[in-house]
PDB file of C-alpha atoms in Angstrom:
ATOM      1  CA  GLU A   1      12.361  12.462  -8.142  1.00 93.00           C
ATOM      2  CA  VAL A   2      12.860  11.062  -4.627  1.00 95.00           C
ATOM      3  CA  GLN A   3      12.140   7.351  -4.488  1.00 97.00           C
ATOM      4  CA  LEU A   4      11.598   4.946  -1.592  1.00 98.00           C
ATOM      5  CA  VAL A   5      11.184   1.234  -2.297  1.00 98.00           C
ATOM      6  CA  GLU A   6      10.218  -1.118   0.513  1.00 98.00           C
ATOM      7  CA  SER A   7      10.655  -4.877   0.593  1.00 98.00           C
ATOM      8  CA  GLY A   8      10.669  -7.756   3.046  1.00 98.00           C
ATOM      9  CA  GLY A   9       6.995  -8.057   3.892  1.00 98.00           C
ATOM     10  CA  GLY A  10       5.132 -11.342   3.918  1.00 98.00           C
ATOM     11  CA  LEU A  11       3.196 -13.859   5.967  1.00 98.00           C
ATOM     12  CA  VAL A  12       4.663 -14.858   9.330  1.00 98.00           C
ATOM     13  CA  GLN A  13       3.364 -16.790  12.323  1.00 98.00           C
ATOM     14  CA  PRO A  14       2.720 -15.127  15.673  1.00 98.00           C
ATOM     15  CA  GLY A  15       5.960 -14.921  17.626  1.00 98.00           C
ATOM     16  CA  GLY A  16       7.999 -14.875  14.442  1.00 98.00           C
ATOM     17  CA  SER A  17      10.355 -12.276  13.008  1.00 98.00           C
ATOM     18  CA  LEU A  18      10.619 -10.263   9.821  1.00 98.00           C
ATOM     19  CA  ARG A  19      13.056  -7.645   8.543  1.00 98.00           C
ATOM     20  CA  LEU A  20      11.828  -4.838   6.322  1.00 98.00           C
ATOM     21  CA  SER A  21      14.133  -2.837   4.062  1.00 98.00           C
ATOM     22  CA  CYS A  22      13.698   0.472   2.275  1.00 98.00           C
ATOM     23  CA  VAL A  23      16.098   1.613  -0.429  1.00 98.00           C
ATOM     24  CA  ALA A  24      16.187   5.368  -0.962  1.00 98.00           C
ATOM     25  CA  SER A  25      17.340   7.229  -4.042  1.00 97.00           C
ATOM     26  CA  ARG A  26      17.706  10.719  -5.491  1.00 97.00           C
ATOM     27  CA  PHE A  27      18.307  12.573  -2.241  1.00 96.00           C
ATOM     28  CA  THR A  28      21.079  12.820   0.342  1.00 97.00           C
ATOM     29  CA  PHE A  29      19.886   9.956   2.538  1.00 98.00           C
ATOM     30  CA  SER A  30      22.090  10.712   5.559  1.00 97.00           C
ATOM     31  CA  SER A  31      20.720  14.262   5.815  1.00 97.00           C
ATOM     32  CA  TYR A  32      17.212  13.211   6.780  1.00 97.00           C
ATOM     33  CA  ALA A  33      15.490  11.336   9.536  1.00 97.00           C
ATOM     34  CA  MET A  34      13.411   8.390   8.356  1.00 98.00           C
ATOM     35  CA  SER A  35      10.304   6.681   9.684  1.00 98.00           C
ATOM     36  CA  TRP A  36       8.209   3.562   9.420  1.00 98.00           C
ATOM     37  CA  VAL A  37       4.477   4.282   9.412  1.00 98.00           C
ATOM     38  CA  ARG A  38       1.987   1.427   9.360  1.00 98.00           C
ATOM     39  CA  GLN A  39      -1.657   1.038   8.455  1.00 98.00           C
ATOM     40  CA  ALA A  40      -3.699  -1.951   9.536  1.00 98.00           C
ATOM     41  CA  PRO A  41      -6.383  -3.061   7.047  1.00 97.00           C
ATOM     42  CA  GLY A  42      -9.221  -0.537   7.051  1.00 96.00           C
ATOM     43  CA  LYS A  43      -7.595   1.503   9.826  1.00 97.00           C
ATOM     44  CA  GLY A  44      -5.660   4.741  10.217  1.00 97.00           C
ATOM     45  CA  LEU A  45      -1.965   5.557  10.197  1.00 98.00           C
ATOM     46  CA  GLU A  46       0.488   4.988  13.059  1.00 97.00           C
ATOM     47  CA  CYS A  47       4.145   5.996  13.208  1.00 96.00           C
ATOM     48  CA  VAL A  48       5.880   2.997  14.764  1.00 97.00           C
ATOM     49  CA  SER A  49       9.487   4.187  14.656  1.00 97.00           C
ATOM     50  CA  MET A  50      11.826   6.997  13.644  1.00 97.00           C
ATOM     51  CA  ILE A  51      15.584   7.296  13.278  1.00 97.00           C
ATOM     52  CA  SER A  52      17.792  10.346  12.944  1.00 97.00           C
ATOM     53  CA  GLY A  53      19.936  11.037   9.909  1.00 97.00           C
ATOM     54  CA  THR A  54      23.074   9.822  11.691  1.00 97.00           C
ATOM     55  CA  GLY A  55      21.296   6.787  13.103  1.00 97.00           C
ATOM     56  CA  ARG A  56      22.285   7.704  16.663  1.00 97.00           C
ATOM     57  CA  SER A  57      18.767   8.634  17.858  1.00 96.00           C
ATOM     58  CA  THR A  58      15.655   6.508  17.620  1.00 97.00           C
ATOM     59  CA  HIS A  59      12.025   6.704  18.723  1.00 96.00           C
ATOM     60  CA  TYR A  60       9.428   3.963  19.056  1.00 97.00           C
ATOM     61  CA  ALA A  61       5.694   3.835  19.588  1.00 95.00           C
ATOM     62  CA  ASP A  62       4.710   2.142  22.834  1.00 95.00           C
ATOM     63  CA  SER A  63       2.950  -0.564  20.808  1.00 96.00           C
ATOM     64  CA  VAL A  64       6.258  -1.854  19.385  1.00 98.00           C
ATOM     65  CA  LYS A  65       8.840  -0.800  21.982  1.00 98.00           C
ATOM     66  CA  GLY A  66      11.107  -3.697  22.902  1.00 98.00           C
ATOM     67  CA  ARG A  67      10.011  -5.779  19.899  1.00 98.00           C
ATOM     68  CA  PHE A  68      10.972  -3.661  16.858  1.00 98.00           C
ATOM     69  CA  THR A  69      14.385  -2.188  16.049  1.00 98.00           C
ATOM     70  CA  ILE A  70      14.950   0.533  13.475  1.00 98.00           C
ATOM     71  CA  SER A  71      18.341   1.025  11.870  1.00 98.00           C
ATOM     72  CA  ARG A  72      19.929   2.485   8.769  1.00 98.00           C
ATOM     73  CA  ASP A  73      23.009   2.013   6.615  1.00 98.00           C
ATOM     74  CA  ASN A  74      23.844   5.386   5.103  1.00 98.00           C
ATOM     75  CA  SER A  75      26.515   3.842   2.885  1.00 98.00           C
ATOM     76  CA  LYS A  76      23.785   1.779   1.217  1.00 98.00           C
ATOM     77  CA  ASN A  77      20.988   4.391   1.375  1.00 98.00           C
ATOM     78  CA  THR A  78      18.896   1.780   3.164  1.00 98.00           C
ATOM     79  CA  LEU A  79      16.509   1.874   6.116  1.00 98.00           C
ATOM     80  CA  TYR A  80      15.589  -1.253   8.075  1.00 98.00           C
ATOM     81  CA  LEU A  81      12.950  -2.403  10.533  1.00 98.00           C
ATOM     82  CA  GLN A  82      13.660  -5.595  12.445  1.00 98.00           C
ATOM     83  CA  MET A  83      10.366  -6.911  13.786  1.00 98.00           C
ATOM     84  CA  ASP A  84      10.509  -9.617  16.468  1.00 98.00           C
ATOM     85  CA  THR A  85       7.853 -11.344  18.587  1.00 98.00           C
ATOM     86  CA  LEU A  86       5.239 -10.426  16.011  1.00 98.00           C
ATOM     87  CA  ARG A  87       1.575 -10.333  16.984  1.00 98.00           C
ATOM     88  CA  ALA A  88      -1.637 -10.481  14.989  1.00 98.00           C
ATOM     89  CA  GLU A  89      -2.147  -6.780  15.657  1.00 98.00           C
ATOM     90  CA  ASP A  90       1.091  -6.003  13.802  1.00 98.00           C
ATOM     91  CA  THR A  91      -0.654  -6.997  10.569  1.00 98.00           C
ATOM     92  CA  ALA A  92      -0.464  -3.882   8.400  1.00 98.00           C
ATOM     93  CA  ARG A  93       1.065  -2.215   5.386  1.00 98.00           C
ATOM     94  CA  TYR A  94       4.346  -0.655   6.437  1.00 98.00           C
ATOM     95  CA  TYR A  95       5.400   2.566   4.729  1.00 98.00           C
ATOM     96  CA  CYS A  96       8.920   3.941   4.631  1.00 98.00           C
ATOM     97  CA  VAL A  97       8.825   7.730   4.955  1.00 98.00           C
ATOM     98  CA  LYS A  98      11.405  10.461   4.519  1.00 98.00           C
ATOM     99  CA  GLN A  99      11.135  13.210   7.126  1.00 97.00           C
ATOM    100  CA  LEU A 100      11.655  16.935   6.567  1.00 95.00           C
ATOM    101  CA  THR A 101      14.411  17.231   9.160  1.00 92.00           C
ATOM    102  CA  MET A 102      17.475  15.313  10.294  1.00 92.00           C
ATOM    103  CA  ILE A 103      16.439  14.945  13.920  1.00 92.00           C
ATOM    104  CA  VAL A 104      14.030  12.500  15.547  1.00 91.00           C
ATOM    105  CA  VAL A 105      10.716  14.026  16.671  1.00 86.00           C
ATOM    106  CA  ALA A 106      11.878  17.568  15.975  1.00 88.00           C
ATOM    107  CA  PRO A 107       9.704  20.702  16.145  1.00 87.00           C
ATOM    108  CA  GLY A 108       8.664  21.633  12.634  1.00 87.00           C
ATOM    109  CA  ASP A 109       9.196  18.141  11.282  1.00 91.00           C
ATOM    110  CA  ALA A 110       6.672  16.359   9.074  1.00 95.00           C
ATOM    111  CA  PHE A 111       6.323  13.212   7.047  1.00 97.00           C
ATOM    112  CA  ASP A 112       7.566  14.265   3.610  1.00 97.00           C
ATOM    113  CA  ILE A 113       7.918  11.536   0.965  1.00 97.00           C
ATOM    114  CA  TRP A 114       6.200   8.151   1.216  1.00 98.00           C
ATOM    115  CA  GLY A 115       7.061   4.803  -0.318  1.00 98.00           C
ATOM    116  CA  GLN A 116       4.371   2.478  -1.642  1.00 98.00           C
ATOM    117  CA  GLY A 117       4.618   0.187   1.370  1.00 98.00           C
ATOM    118  CA  THR A 118       5.097  -3.511   2.023  1.00 98.00           C
ATOM    119  CA  MET A 119       2.439  -5.743   3.545  1.00 98.00           C
ATOM    120  CA  VAL A 120       3.060  -7.728   6.717  1.00 98.00           C
ATOM    121  CA  SER A 121       0.557 -10.385   7.746  1.00 98.00           C
ATOM    122  CA  VAL A 122       0.842 -12.162  11.089  1.00 98.00           C
ATOM    123  CA  SER A 123      -1.321 -15.263  11.208  1.00 95.00           C
ATOM    124  CA  PRO A 124      -1.063 -18.936  12.283  1.00 94.00           C
TER     125      PRO A 124
ATOM    126  CA  GLN B   1      -2.845  10.040  26.939  1.00 83.00           C
ATOM    127  CA  THR B   2      -3.660  12.893  24.575  1.00 87.00           C
ATOM    128  CA  VAL B   3      -5.611  11.901  21.475  1.00 95.00           C
ATOM    129  CA  VAL B   4      -5.633  13.776  18.158  1.00 97.00           C
ATOM    130  CA  THR B   5      -9.217  14.188  16.992  1.00 98.00           C
ATOM    131  CA  GLN B   6     -10.717  14.535  13.502  1.00 98.00           C
ATOM    132  CA  GLU B   7     -14.230  14.363  12.086  1.00 98.00           C
ATOM    133  CA  PRO B   8     -14.834  10.741  11.012  1.00 98.00           C
ATOM    134  CA  SER B   9     -16.546  11.813   7.814  1.00 98.00           C
ATOM    135  CA  LEU B  10     -17.539  14.892   5.849  1.00 98.00           C
ATOM    136  CA  SER B  11     -19.084  15.553   2.480  1.00 98.00           C
ATOM    137  CA  VAL B  12     -18.806  18.370  -0.033  1.00 98.00           C
ATOM    138  CA  SER B  13     -20.447  19.160  -3.352  1.00 98.00           C
ATOM    139  CA  PRO B  14     -18.304  19.418  -6.466  1.00 97.00           C
ATOM    140  CA  GLY B  15     -16.990  22.974  -6.681  1.00 97.00           C
ATOM    141  CA  GLY B  16     -17.784  23.602  -3.036  1.00 98.00           C
ATOM    142  CA  THR B  17     -15.627  24.409  -0.034  1.00 98.00           C
ATOM    143  CA  VAL B  18     -15.058  22.170   2.981  1.00 98.00           C
ATOM    144  CA  THR B  19     -13.020  22.548   6.153  1.00 98.00           C
ATOM    145  CA  LEU B  20     -11.588  19.609   8.053  1.00 98.00           C
ATOM    146  CA  THR B  21     -10.355  20.114  11.604  1.00 98.00           C
ATOM    147  CA  CYS B  22      -7.715  18.566  13.844  1.00 98.00           C
ATOM    148  CA  GLY B  23      -7.950  18.941  17.603  1.00 98.00           C
ATOM    149  CA  LEU B  24      -6.670  17.590  20.891  1.00 97.00           C
ATOM    150  CA  SER B  25      -8.640  15.589  23.431  1.00 95.00           C
ATOM    151  CA  SER B  26      -7.320  18.029  26.012  1.00 92.00           C
ATOM    152  CA  GLY B  27      -6.033  21.475  25.210  1.00 92.00           C
ATOM    153  CA  SER B  28      -5.765  23.636  22.134  1.00 96.00           C
ATOM    154  CA  VAL B  29      -3.777  23.160  18.959  1.00 97.00           C
ATOM    155  CA  SER B  30      -1.261  25.920  18.251  1.00 96.00           C
ATOM    156  CA  THR B  31       1.622  26.658  15.893  1.00 96.00           C
ATOM    157  CA  SER B  32       3.850  24.844  18.407  1.00 95.00           C
ATOM    158  CA  ASN B  33       2.153  21.609  17.371  1.00 96.00           C
ATOM    159  CA  TYR B  34       3.269  22.158  13.735  1.00 96.00           C
ATOM    160  CA  PRO B  35       0.122  20.609  12.235  1.00 98.00           C
ATOM    161  CA  SER B  36       0.579  18.695   8.996  1.00 98.00           C
ATOM    162  CA  TRP B  37      -1.983  17.147   6.652  1.00 98.00           C
ATOM    163  CA  TYR B  38      -1.938  14.073   4.424  1.00 98.00           C
ATOM    164  CA  GLN B  39      -4.250  12.778   1.711  1.00 98.00           C
ATOM    165  CA  GLN B  40      -4.747   9.093   1.008  1.00 98.00           C
ATOM    166  CA  THR B  41      -6.852   7.910  -1.896  1.00 97.00           C
ATOM    167  CA  PRO B  42      -8.073   4.298  -1.796  1.00 92.00           C
ATOM    168  CA  GLY B  43      -5.339   1.778  -2.489  1.00 93.00           C
ATOM    169  CA  GLN B  44      -2.602   4.413  -2.581  1.00 97.00           C
ATOM    170  CA  ALA B  45       0.158   5.569  -0.288  1.00 98.00           C
ATOM    171  CA  PRO B  46      -0.451   8.797   1.627  1.00 98.00           C
ATOM    172  CA  ARG B  47       0.636  12.090   0.056  1.00 98.00           C
ATOM    173  CA  THR B  48       1.829  15.095   2.044  1.00 98.00           C
ATOM    174  CA  LEU B  49      -0.317  18.192   1.552  1.00 98.00           C
ATOM    175  CA  ILE B  50       0.550  20.726   4.251  1.00 98.00           C
ATOM    176  CA  TYR B  51       3.250  21.042   6.929  1.00 97.00           C
ATOM    177  CA  SER B  52       4.075  23.613   9.616  1.00 95.00           C
ATOM    178  CA  SER B  53       0.418  24.663   9.763  1.00 96.00           C
ATOM    179  CA  ASN B  54       0.129  26.267   6.333  1.00 96.00           C
ATOM    180  CA  THR B  55       3.062  25.422   4.032  1.00 97.00           C
ATOM    181  CA  ARG B  56       2.015  23.472   0.951  1.00 98.00           C
ATOM    182  CA  SER B  57       4.182  20.566  -0.057  1.00 96.00           C
ATOM    183  CA  SER B  58       5.704  20.631  -3.533  1.00 95.00           C
ATOM    184  CA  GLY B  59       3.124  20.198  -6.283  1.00 95.00           C
ATOM    185  CA  VAL B  60       0.081  20.632  -4.056  1.00 97.00           C
ATOM    186  CA  PRO B  61      -2.485  22.949  -5.659  1.00 97.00           C
ATOM    187  CA  ASP B  62      -3.460  26.127  -3.835  1.00 96.00           C
ATOM    188  CA  ARG B  63      -6.996  24.769  -3.473  1.00 97.00           C
ATOM    189  CA  PHE B  64      -5.616  23.168  -0.318  1.00 98.00           C
ATOM    190  CA  SER B  65      -4.800  25.511   2.551  1.00 98.00           C
ATOM    191  CA  GLY B  66      -3.928  25.131   6.211  1.00 98.00           C
ATOM    192  CA  SER B  67      -4.990  27.417   9.033  1.00 97.00           C
ATOM    193  CA  PHE B  68      -6.449  27.470  12.538  1.00 97.00           C
ATOM    194  CA  LEU B  69     -10.127  27.499  13.422  1.00 96.00           C
ATOM    195  CA  GLY B  70     -10.758  28.244  17.080  1.00 94.00           C
ATOM    196  CA  ASN B  71      -8.632  25.840  19.100  1.00 96.00           C
ATOM    197  CA  LYS B  72      -8.032  23.445  16.217  1.00 98.00           C
ATOM    198  CA  ALA B  73      -5.911  23.190  13.103  1.00 98.00           C
ATOM    199  CA  ALA B  74      -7.871  23.259   9.862  1.00 98.00           C
ATOM    200  CA  LEU B  75      -7.503  22.084   6.280  1.00 98.00           C
ATOM    201  CA  THR B  76      -9.703  23.884   3.775  1.00 98.00           C
ATOM    202  CA  ILE B  77     -10.359  22.581   0.279  1.00 98.00           C
ATOM    203  CA  THR B  78     -11.877  25.093  -2.117  1.00 98.00           C
ATOM    204  CA  GLY B  79     -13.370  24.196  -5.486  1.00 97.00           C
ATOM    205  CA  ALA B  80     -13.652  20.531  -4.503  1.00 97.00           C
ATOM    206  CA  GLN B  81     -13.106  18.036  -7.291  1.00 97.00           C
ATOM    207  CA  ALA B  82     -14.127  14.414  -7.650  1.00 96.00           C
ATOM    208  CA  ASP B  83     -10.571  13.202  -7.104  1.00 95.00           C
ATOM    209  CA  ASP B  84     -10.437  14.998  -3.744  1.00 97.00           C
ATOM    210  CA  GLU B  85     -12.550  12.121  -2.435  1.00 97.00           C
ATOM    211  CA  SER B  86     -10.028  10.579  -0.038  1.00 98.00           C
ATOM    212  CA  ASP B  87      -9.085   9.995   3.560  1.00 98.00           C
ATOM    213  CA  TYR B  88      -7.332  12.948   5.167  1.00 98.00           C
ATOM    214  CA  TYR B  89      -5.050  12.631   8.186  1.00 98.00           C
ATOM    215  CA  CYS B  90      -3.562  15.299  10.376  1.00 98.00           C
ATOM    216  CA  VAL B  91      -0.425  14.939  12.480  1.00 98.00           C
ATOM    217  CA  LEU B  92       0.477  16.989  15.533  1.00 97.00           C
ATOM    218  CA  TYR B  93       3.875  17.382  17.176  1.00 95.00           C
ATOM    219  CA  LEU B  94       3.435  16.438  20.845  1.00 94.00           C
ATOM    220  CA  THR B  95       5.873  15.636  23.630  1.00 88.00           C
ATOM    221  CA  SER B  96       5.063  11.976  23.047  1.00 86.00           C
ATOM    222  CA  GLY B  97       5.988  12.207  19.388  1.00 91.00           C
ATOM    223  CA  MET B  98       4.331  12.935  16.056  1.00 93.00           C
ATOM    224  CA  ILE B  99       0.794  11.653  16.478  1.00 96.00           C
ATOM    225  CA  PHE B 100      -1.745  10.925  13.754  1.00 97.00           C
ATOM    226  CA  GLY B 101      -5.403  11.754  14.046  1.00 98.00           C
ATOM    227  CA  GLY B 102      -7.919   9.050  13.222  1.00 98.00           C
ATOM    228  CA  GLY B 103      -8.592  10.488   9.768  1.00 98.00           C
ATOM    229  CA  THR B 104     -11.541  12.082   7.980  1.00 98.00           C
ATOM    230  CA  LYS B 105     -13.236  10.329   5.089  1.00 98.00           C
ATOM    231  CA  LEU B 106     -14.233  13.026   2.603  1.00 98.00           C
ATOM    232  CA  THR B 107     -16.970  12.296   0.115  1.00 98.00           C
ATOM    233  CA  VAL B 108     -17.520  14.507  -2.927  1.00 97.00           C
ATOM    234  CA  LEU B 109     -21.124  14.251  -4.041  1.00 93.00           C
TER     235      LEU B 109
END
């Protein structure tokens, strides 16, 4: 069974940084695009970033552009999200998600397999 | 900026049928938007139900089906069960990316 395990969440002050990791198993990691989807407490879902299977293409939501950086290490089956200049509104559970396709924002793509998420809290 | 719209809340009786919809603030939803649907029960991660309008994800019972209703995508649940009580999100493929709707809270009562 495909497994995604996130880590790296925690409490950080506004303006601080945090790096999330997601270790994938039981599928060919490099063959699929991956995403980070977040959910603020009591709110809906928002895709903040996507990366292609090769890692060469990325996509960011306007809300995080210039502050967050997505990357992956296919040799370690690991996805990352570097979050800088954090704001209170970045407080959310962050889910690592396997996509259906290899390409970023591709026609026919969908969010496929979800991890359990890691909680990020930004507060003084 | 185009917004993906969903009913904030709906209710269904046990054993009944309910249809949730997913629209656009401007324009119609079509197969080119590749609608997908996700279920999230309280305290749990989302689960993928439907992708590419009407393809069920692995392990999803055929009580869940995707279609189009007028100018919107639709998710129909037949024979509703107590554990169908969840939040349901749709996603549409737009030029700006894959955009989530605000979600529908489904109550089974």
